[in-house]
Amino acid sequence: MYKVAFLVGSLRKDSYNLLLAKHMQKRYADRLDIEILDINLPLFNEDINTEDLRPDTVRAFHDKIEAADAVFMITPEYNHSVSGVLKNAIDWASRPGQGKKGLTEKVGLIASASMGATAGARAYVNLLVTLDTLAMRLLPGNDIMVGAVHTQFDEQGTLTNEGTIKFIDGVIEKFIDFSKKF
């Protein structure tokens, strides 16, 4: 089965971005083995990014990125940009250590979700620009940006907006076809 590492740009326990990731993890479990990674990592510091000093949490994170066939990312919009915790995880993933590729040439999909009407569009663009420098192979032209995200889930955390569900279903189908090219 196709292994996907999912990076959620919010550490909040009841994050809407996490709910969206969990929706995708459950809904596509028959086609994608999605693991939501812990990105509560120490701040990136080149001084400790060596074989003997790299923290164990970062080593485990690198191993999971390396083992994945694809990487999905979703970010909230914080101050018109990508979340700091996601940017930090990207910084670590882009410097994986000797003999590993990290995010380079990984197939990926990105999304944003926000309570605002712009659906985190500025964070989405910021994330897109950042990942473009890493030569990731992102699914083009299929922007998942969920606005008013707080209205899209029921009390149990289930995504209930049928339009959003159908749209994401279509993007995932396109992603699966796209990923087969690599």
PDB file of C-alpha atoms in Angstrom:
ATOM      1  CA  MET A   1       0.000   0.000   0.000  1.00  0.00           C
ATOM      2  CA  TYR A   2       1.149   3.558  -0.741  1.00  0.00           C
ATOM      3  CA  LYS A   3       2.736   5.045   2.430  1.00  0.00           C
ATOM      4  CA  VAL A   4       2.003   8.691   3.173  1.00  0.00           C
ATOM      5  CA  ALA A   5       3.596  10.783   5.914  1.00  0.00           C
ATOM      6  CA  PHE A   6       1.213  13.569   6.923  1.00  0.00           C
ATOM      7  CA  LEU A   7       2.530  16.759   8.532  1.00  0.00           C
ATOM      8  CA  VAL A   8      -0.125  18.813  10.323  1.00  0.00           C
ATOM      9  CA  GLY A   9       0.936  22.388  10.995  1.00  0.00           C
ATOM     10  CA  SER A  10      -0.843  22.735  14.329  1.00  0.00           C
ATOM     11  CA  LEU A  11       0.011  21.189  17.683  1.00  0.00           C
ATOM     12  CA  ARG A  12      -3.397  22.026  19.169  1.00  0.00           C
ATOM     13  CA  LYS A  13      -5.165  18.881  20.395  1.00  0.00           C
ATOM     14  CA  ASP A  14      -8.478  19.865  18.770  1.00  0.00           C
ATOM     15  CA  SER A  15      -6.960  21.440  15.670  1.00  0.00           C
ATOM     16  CA  TYR A  16      -9.242  21.630  12.639  1.00  0.00           C
ATOM     17  CA  ASN A  17      -6.214  20.869  10.479  1.00  0.00           C
ATOM     18  CA  LEU A  18      -5.707  17.664  12.481  1.00  0.00           C
ATOM     19  CA  LEU A  19      -9.397  16.789  12.091  1.00  0.00           C
ATOM     20  CA  LEU A  20      -9.062  17.209   8.335  1.00  0.00           C
ATOM     21  CA  ALA A  21      -5.947  15.001   8.301  1.00  0.00           C
ATOM     22  CA  LYS A  22      -7.761  12.340  10.353  1.00  0.00           C
ATOM     23  CA  HIS A  23     -10.703  12.496   7.948  1.00  0.00           C
ATOM     24  CA  MET A  24      -8.357  11.793   5.054  1.00  0.00           C
ATOM     25  CA  GLN A  25      -6.531   9.062   6.984  1.00  0.00           C
ATOM     26  CA  LYS A  26      -9.801   7.239   7.656  1.00  0.00           C
ATOM     27  CA  ARG A  27     -11.590   7.888   4.360  1.00  0.00           C
ATOM     28  CA  TYR A  28      -8.741   6.708   2.120  1.00  0.00           C
ATOM     29  CA  ALA A  29      -7.430   3.893   4.347  1.00  0.00           C
ATOM     30  CA  ASP A  30      -8.204   1.332   1.623  1.00  0.00           C
ATOM     31  CA  ARG A  31      -5.763   3.040  -0.790  1.00  0.00           C
ATOM     32  CA  LEU A  32      -3.341   5.078   1.302  1.00  0.00           C
ATOM     33  CA  ASP A  33      -1.479   4.126   4.465  1.00  0.00           C
ATOM     34  CA  ILE A  34      -1.461   7.590   6.063  1.00  0.00           C
ATOM     35  CA  GLU A  35       0.552   8.165   9.228  1.00  0.00           C
ATOM     36  CA  ILE A  36       0.185  11.536  10.917  1.00  0.00           C
ATOM     37  CA  LEU A  37       3.675  12.360  12.139  1.00  0.00           C
ATOM     38  CA  ASP A  38       4.566  14.104  15.366  1.00  0.00           C
ATOM     39  CA  ILE A  39       6.177  17.391  14.329  1.00  0.00           C
ATOM     40  CA  ASN A  40       6.697  18.721  17.842  1.00  0.00           C
ATOM     41  CA  LEU A  41      10.430  18.803  17.177  1.00  0.00           C
ATOM     42  CA  PRO A  42      13.211  20.909  18.670  1.00  0.00           C
ATOM     43  CA  LEU A  43      13.932  24.097  16.758  1.00  0.00           C
ATOM     44  CA  PHE A  44      16.143  23.438  13.766  1.00  0.00           C
ATOM     45  CA  ASN A  45      19.780  24.167  14.511  1.00  0.00           C
ATOM     46  CA  GLU A  46      22.509  23.262  12.034  1.00  0.00           C
ATOM     47  CA  ASP A  47      24.936  22.821  14.958  1.00  0.00           C
ATOM     48  CA  ILE A  48      23.036  19.758  16.192  1.00  0.00           C
ATOM     49  CA  ASN A  49      22.171  18.368  12.769  1.00  0.00           C
ATOM     50  CA  THR A  50      25.043  15.888  12.828  1.00  0.00           C
ATOM     51  CA  GLU A  51      25.071  12.114  13.149  1.00  0.00           C
ATOM     52  CA  ASP A  52      26.208  12.269  16.799  1.00  0.00           C
ATOM     53  CA  LEU A  53      24.146  15.258  17.996  1.00  0.00           C
ATOM     54  CA  ARG A  54      20.839  14.951  16.112  1.00  0.00           C
ATOM     55  CA  PRO A  55      18.013  14.408  18.661  1.00  0.00           C
ATOM     56  CA  ASP A  56      16.288  11.000  18.661  1.00  0.00           C
ATOM     57  CA  THR A  57      12.928  12.633  17.872  1.00  0.00           C
ATOM     58  CA  VAL A  58      14.453  14.105  14.723  1.00  0.00           C
ATOM     59  CA  ARG A  59      16.062  10.778  13.755  1.00  0.00           C
ATOM     60  CA  ALA A  60      12.694   9.038  14.050  1.00  0.00           C
ATOM     61  CA  PHE A  61      11.044  11.830  12.048  1.00  0.00           C
ATOM     62  CA  HIS A  62      13.687  11.532   9.298  1.00  0.00           C
ATOM     63  CA  ASP A  63      13.226   7.750   9.149  1.00  0.00           C
ATOM     64  CA  LYS A  64       9.469   8.130   8.671  1.00  0.00           C
ATOM     65  CA  ILE A  65       9.882  10.758   5.949  1.00  0.00           C
ATOM     66  CA  GLU A  66      12.416   8.527   4.200  1.00  0.00           C
ATOM     67  CA  ALA A  67      10.141   5.457   4.372  1.00  0.00           C
ATOM     68  CA  ALA A  68       7.129   7.332   2.982  1.00  0.00           C
ATOM     69  CA  ASP A  69       6.225   7.243  -0.693  1.00  0.00           C
ATOM     70  CA  ALA A  70       4.606  10.659  -0.371  1.00  0.00           C
ATOM     71  CA  VAL A  71       4.268  13.561   2.046  1.00  0.00           C
ATOM     72  CA  PHE A  72       1.035  15.476   2.651  1.00  0.00           C
ATOM     73  CA  MET A  73       1.063  18.778   4.526  1.00  0.00           C
ATOM     74  CA  ILE A  74      -1.707  20.950   5.875  1.00  0.00           C
ATOM     75  CA  THR A  75      -1.240  24.333   7.491  1.00  0.00           C
ATOM     76  CA  PRO A  76      -3.357  26.826   9.333  1.00  0.00           C
ATOM     77  CA  GLU A  77      -2.682  30.483   8.587  1.00  0.00           C
ATOM     78  CA  TYR A  78      -0.766  32.232  11.344  1.00  0.00           C
ATOM     79  CA  ASN A  79      -0.106  35.942  10.769  1.00  0.00           C
ATOM     80  CA  HIS A  80      -0.627  35.524   7.007  1.00  0.00           C
ATOM     81  CA  SER A  81       1.919  32.706   6.761  1.00  0.00           C
ATOM     82  CA  VAL A  82       2.598  29.023   7.309  1.00  0.00           C
ATOM     83  CA  SER A  83       2.719  27.891  10.933  1.00  0.00           C
ATOM     84  CA  GLY A  84       6.095  27.972  12.661  1.00  0.00           C
ATOM     85  CA  VAL A  85       5.884  24.332  13.722  1.00  0.00           C
ATOM     86  CA  LEU A  86       5.337  23.173  10.130  1.00  0.00           C
ATOM     87  CA  LYS A  87       8.132  25.384   8.805  1.00  0.00           C
ATOM     88  CA  ASN A  88      10.445  23.944  11.470  1.00  0.00           C
ATOM     89  CA  ALA A  89       9.504  20.375  10.456  1.00  0.00           C
ATOM     90  CA  ILE A  90      10.186  21.246   6.808  1.00  0.00           C
ATOM     91  CA  ASP A  91      13.575  22.674   7.788  1.00  0.00           C
ATOM     92  CA  TRP A  92      14.481  19.396   9.530  1.00  0.00           C
ATOM     93  CA  ALA A  93      13.043  17.247   6.712  1.00  0.00           C
ATOM     94  CA  SER A  94      15.016  19.178   4.103  1.00  0.00           C
ATOM     95  CA  ARG A  95      18.300  18.289   5.855  1.00  0.00           C
ATOM     96  CA  PRO A  96      17.889  14.584   6.581  1.00  0.00           C
ATOM     97  CA  GLY A  97      21.492  13.545   7.023  1.00  0.00           C
ATOM     98  CA  GLN A  98      23.935  11.598   4.964  1.00  0.00           C
ATOM     99  CA  GLY A  99      22.520   9.122   2.465  1.00  0.00           C
ATOM    100  CA  LYS A 100      18.912  10.282   2.767  1.00  0.00           C
ATOM    101  CA  LYS A 101      16.834  12.395   0.383  1.00  0.00           C
ATOM    102  CA  GLY A 102      14.350  13.930   2.809  1.00  0.00           C
ATOM    103  CA  LEU A 103      11.718  15.878   0.896  1.00  0.00           C
ATOM    104  CA  THR A 104      13.760  16.143  -2.305  1.00  0.00           C
ATOM    105  CA  GLU A 105      11.798  14.587  -5.174  1.00  0.00           C
ATOM    106  CA  LYS A 106       9.088  13.325  -2.793  1.00  0.00           C
ATOM    107  CA  VAL A 107       5.608  13.288  -4.261  1.00  0.00           C
ATOM    108  CA  GLY A 108       3.327  15.486  -2.234  1.00  0.00           C
ATOM    109  CA  LEU A 109       0.054  17.223  -1.657  1.00  0.00           C
ATOM    110  CA  ILE A 110      -0.521  20.398   0.322  1.00  0.00           C
ATOM    111  CA  ALA A 111      -3.559  22.005   1.897  1.00  0.00           C
ATOM    112  CA  SER A 112      -4.613  24.809   4.183  1.00  0.00           C
ATOM    113  CA  ALA A 113      -7.556  25.191   6.482  1.00  0.00           C
ATOM    114  CA  SER A 114      -8.637  28.275   8.355  1.00  0.00           C
ATOM    115  CA  MET A 115     -11.626  29.678  10.170  1.00  0.00           C
ATOM    116  CA  GLY A 116     -11.414  32.708   7.887  1.00  0.00           C
ATOM    117  CA  ALA A 117     -12.995  33.234   4.504  1.00  0.00           C
ATOM    118  CA  THR A 118      -9.659  33.119   2.654  1.00  0.00           C
ATOM    119  CA  ALA A 119      -9.143  29.495   3.748  1.00  0.00           C
ATOM    120  CA  GLY A 120      -5.513  30.104   4.660  1.00  0.00           C
ATOM    121  CA  ALA A 121      -4.650  31.052   1.074  1.00  0.00           C
ATOM    122  CA  ARG A 122      -1.650  33.161   2.101  1.00  0.00           C
ATOM    123  CA  ALA A 123      -0.242  30.291   4.182  1.00  0.00           C
ATOM    124  CA  TYR A 124      -0.902  27.908   1.290  1.00  0.00           C
ATOM    125  CA  VAL A 125       1.061  30.113  -1.125  1.00  0.00           C
ATOM    126  CA  ASN A 126       3.848  30.539   1.425  1.00  0.00           C
ATOM    127  CA  LEU A 127       4.035  26.746   1.815  1.00  0.00           C
ATOM    128  CA  LEU A 128       4.046  26.271  -1.954  1.00  0.00           C
ATOM    129  CA  VAL A 129       6.944  28.711  -2.372  1.00  0.00           C
ATOM    130  CA  THR A 130       8.930  27.011   0.405  1.00  0.00           C
ATOM    131  CA  LEU A 131       8.453  23.519  -1.031  1.00  0.00           C
ATOM    132  CA  ASP A 132       9.269  24.653  -4.561  1.00  0.00           C
ATOM    133  CA  THR A 133      12.872  25.192  -3.442  1.00  0.00           C
ATOM    134  CA  LEU A 134      13.072  21.539  -2.339  1.00  0.00           C
ATOM    135  CA  ALA A 135      12.158  20.021  -5.701  1.00  0.00           C
ATOM    136  CA  MET A 136       9.128  18.219  -4.298  1.00  0.00           C
ATOM    137  CA  ARG A 137       6.739  16.826  -6.881  1.00  0.00           C
ATOM    138  CA  LEU A 138       3.501  18.464  -5.825  1.00  0.00           C
ATOM    139  CA  LEU A 139       0.172  17.718  -7.473  1.00  0.00           C
ATOM    140  CA  PRO A 140      -0.373  20.849  -9.588  1.00  0.00           C
ATOM    141  CA  GLY A 141      -3.635  22.749  -9.893  1.00  0.00           C
ATOM    142  CA  ASN A 142      -5.525  21.004  -7.110  1.00  0.00           C
ATOM    143  CA  ASP A 143      -5.551  23.465  -4.253  1.00  0.00           C
ATOM    144  CA  ILE A 144      -7.190  22.134  -1.102  1.00  0.00           C
ATOM    145  CA  MET A 145      -8.057  25.239   0.886  1.00  0.00           C
ATOM    146  CA  VAL A 146     -10.861  24.883   3.388  1.00  0.00           C
ATOM    147  CA  GLY A 147     -12.406  28.120   4.635  1.00  0.00           C
ATOM    148  CA  ALA A 148     -14.740  28.490   7.611  1.00  0.00           C
ATOM    149  CA  VAL A 149     -13.307  25.138   8.671  1.00  0.00           C
ATOM    150  CA  HIS A 150     -14.905  25.402  12.111  1.00  0.00           C
ATOM    151  CA  THR A 151     -18.336  25.038  10.474  1.00  0.00           C
ATOM    152  CA  GLN A 152     -17.418  21.927   8.467  1.00  0.00           C
ATOM    153  CA  PHE A 153     -17.291  19.379  11.312  1.00  0.00           C
ATOM    154  CA  ASP A 154     -19.886  18.040  13.716  1.00  0.00           C
ATOM    155  CA  GLU A 155     -19.413  17.744  17.495  1.00  0.00           C
ATOM    156  CA  GLN A 156     -17.700  14.353  17.093  1.00  0.00           C
ATOM    157  CA  GLY A 157     -15.081  15.809  14.737  1.00  0.00           C
ATOM    158  CA  THR A 158     -16.558  14.281  11.580  1.00  0.00           C
ATOM    159  CA  LEU A 159     -16.307  16.268   8.360  1.00  0.00           C
ATOM    160  CA  THR A 160     -19.912  16.812   7.306  1.00  0.00           C
ATOM    161  CA  ASN A 161     -19.748  19.290   4.419  1.00  0.00           C
ATOM    162  CA  GLU A 162     -20.565  17.141   1.380  1.00  0.00           C
ATOM    163  CA  GLY A 163     -19.103  19.656  -1.074  1.00  0.00           C
ATOM    164  CA  THR A 164     -15.770  19.645   0.737  1.00  0.00           C
ATOM    165  CA  ILE A 165     -15.785  15.843   0.986  1.00  0.00           C
ATOM    166  CA  LYS A 166     -16.489  15.431  -2.754  1.00  0.00           C
ATOM    167  CA  PHE A 167     -13.838  17.982  -3.671  1.00  0.00           C
ATOM    168  CA  ILE A 168     -11.170  16.269  -1.535  1.00  0.00           C
ATOM    169  CA  ASP A 169     -12.225  12.873  -2.961  1.00  0.00           C
ATOM    170  CA  GLY A 170     -11.544  14.217  -6.453  1.00  0.00           C
ATOM    171  CA  VAL A 171      -8.161  15.632  -5.473  1.00  0.00           C
ATOM    172  CA  ILE A 172      -7.112  12.347  -3.863  1.00  0.00           C
ATOM    173  CA  GLU A 173      -8.095  10.444  -7.026  1.00  0.00           C
ATOM    174  CA  LYS A 174      -5.984  12.843  -9.088  1.00  0.00           C
ATOM    175  CA  PHE A 175      -3.122  12.524  -6.593  1.00  0.00           C
ATOM    176  CA  ILE A 176      -3.141   8.725  -6.831  1.00  0.00           C
ATOM    177  CA  ASP A 177      -2.991   8.925 -10.648  1.00  0.00           C
ATOM    178  CA  PHE A 178      -0.305  11.627 -10.465  1.00  0.00           C
ATOM    179  CA  SER A 179       1.854   9.648  -8.021  1.00  0.00           C
ATOM    180  CA  LYS A 180       1.937   6.615 -10.336  1.00  0.00           C
ATOM    181  CA  LYS A 181       4.046   8.673 -12.768  1.00  0.00           C
ATOM    182  CA  PHE A 182       6.888   8.643 -10.250  1.00  0.00           C
TER     183      PHE A 182
END
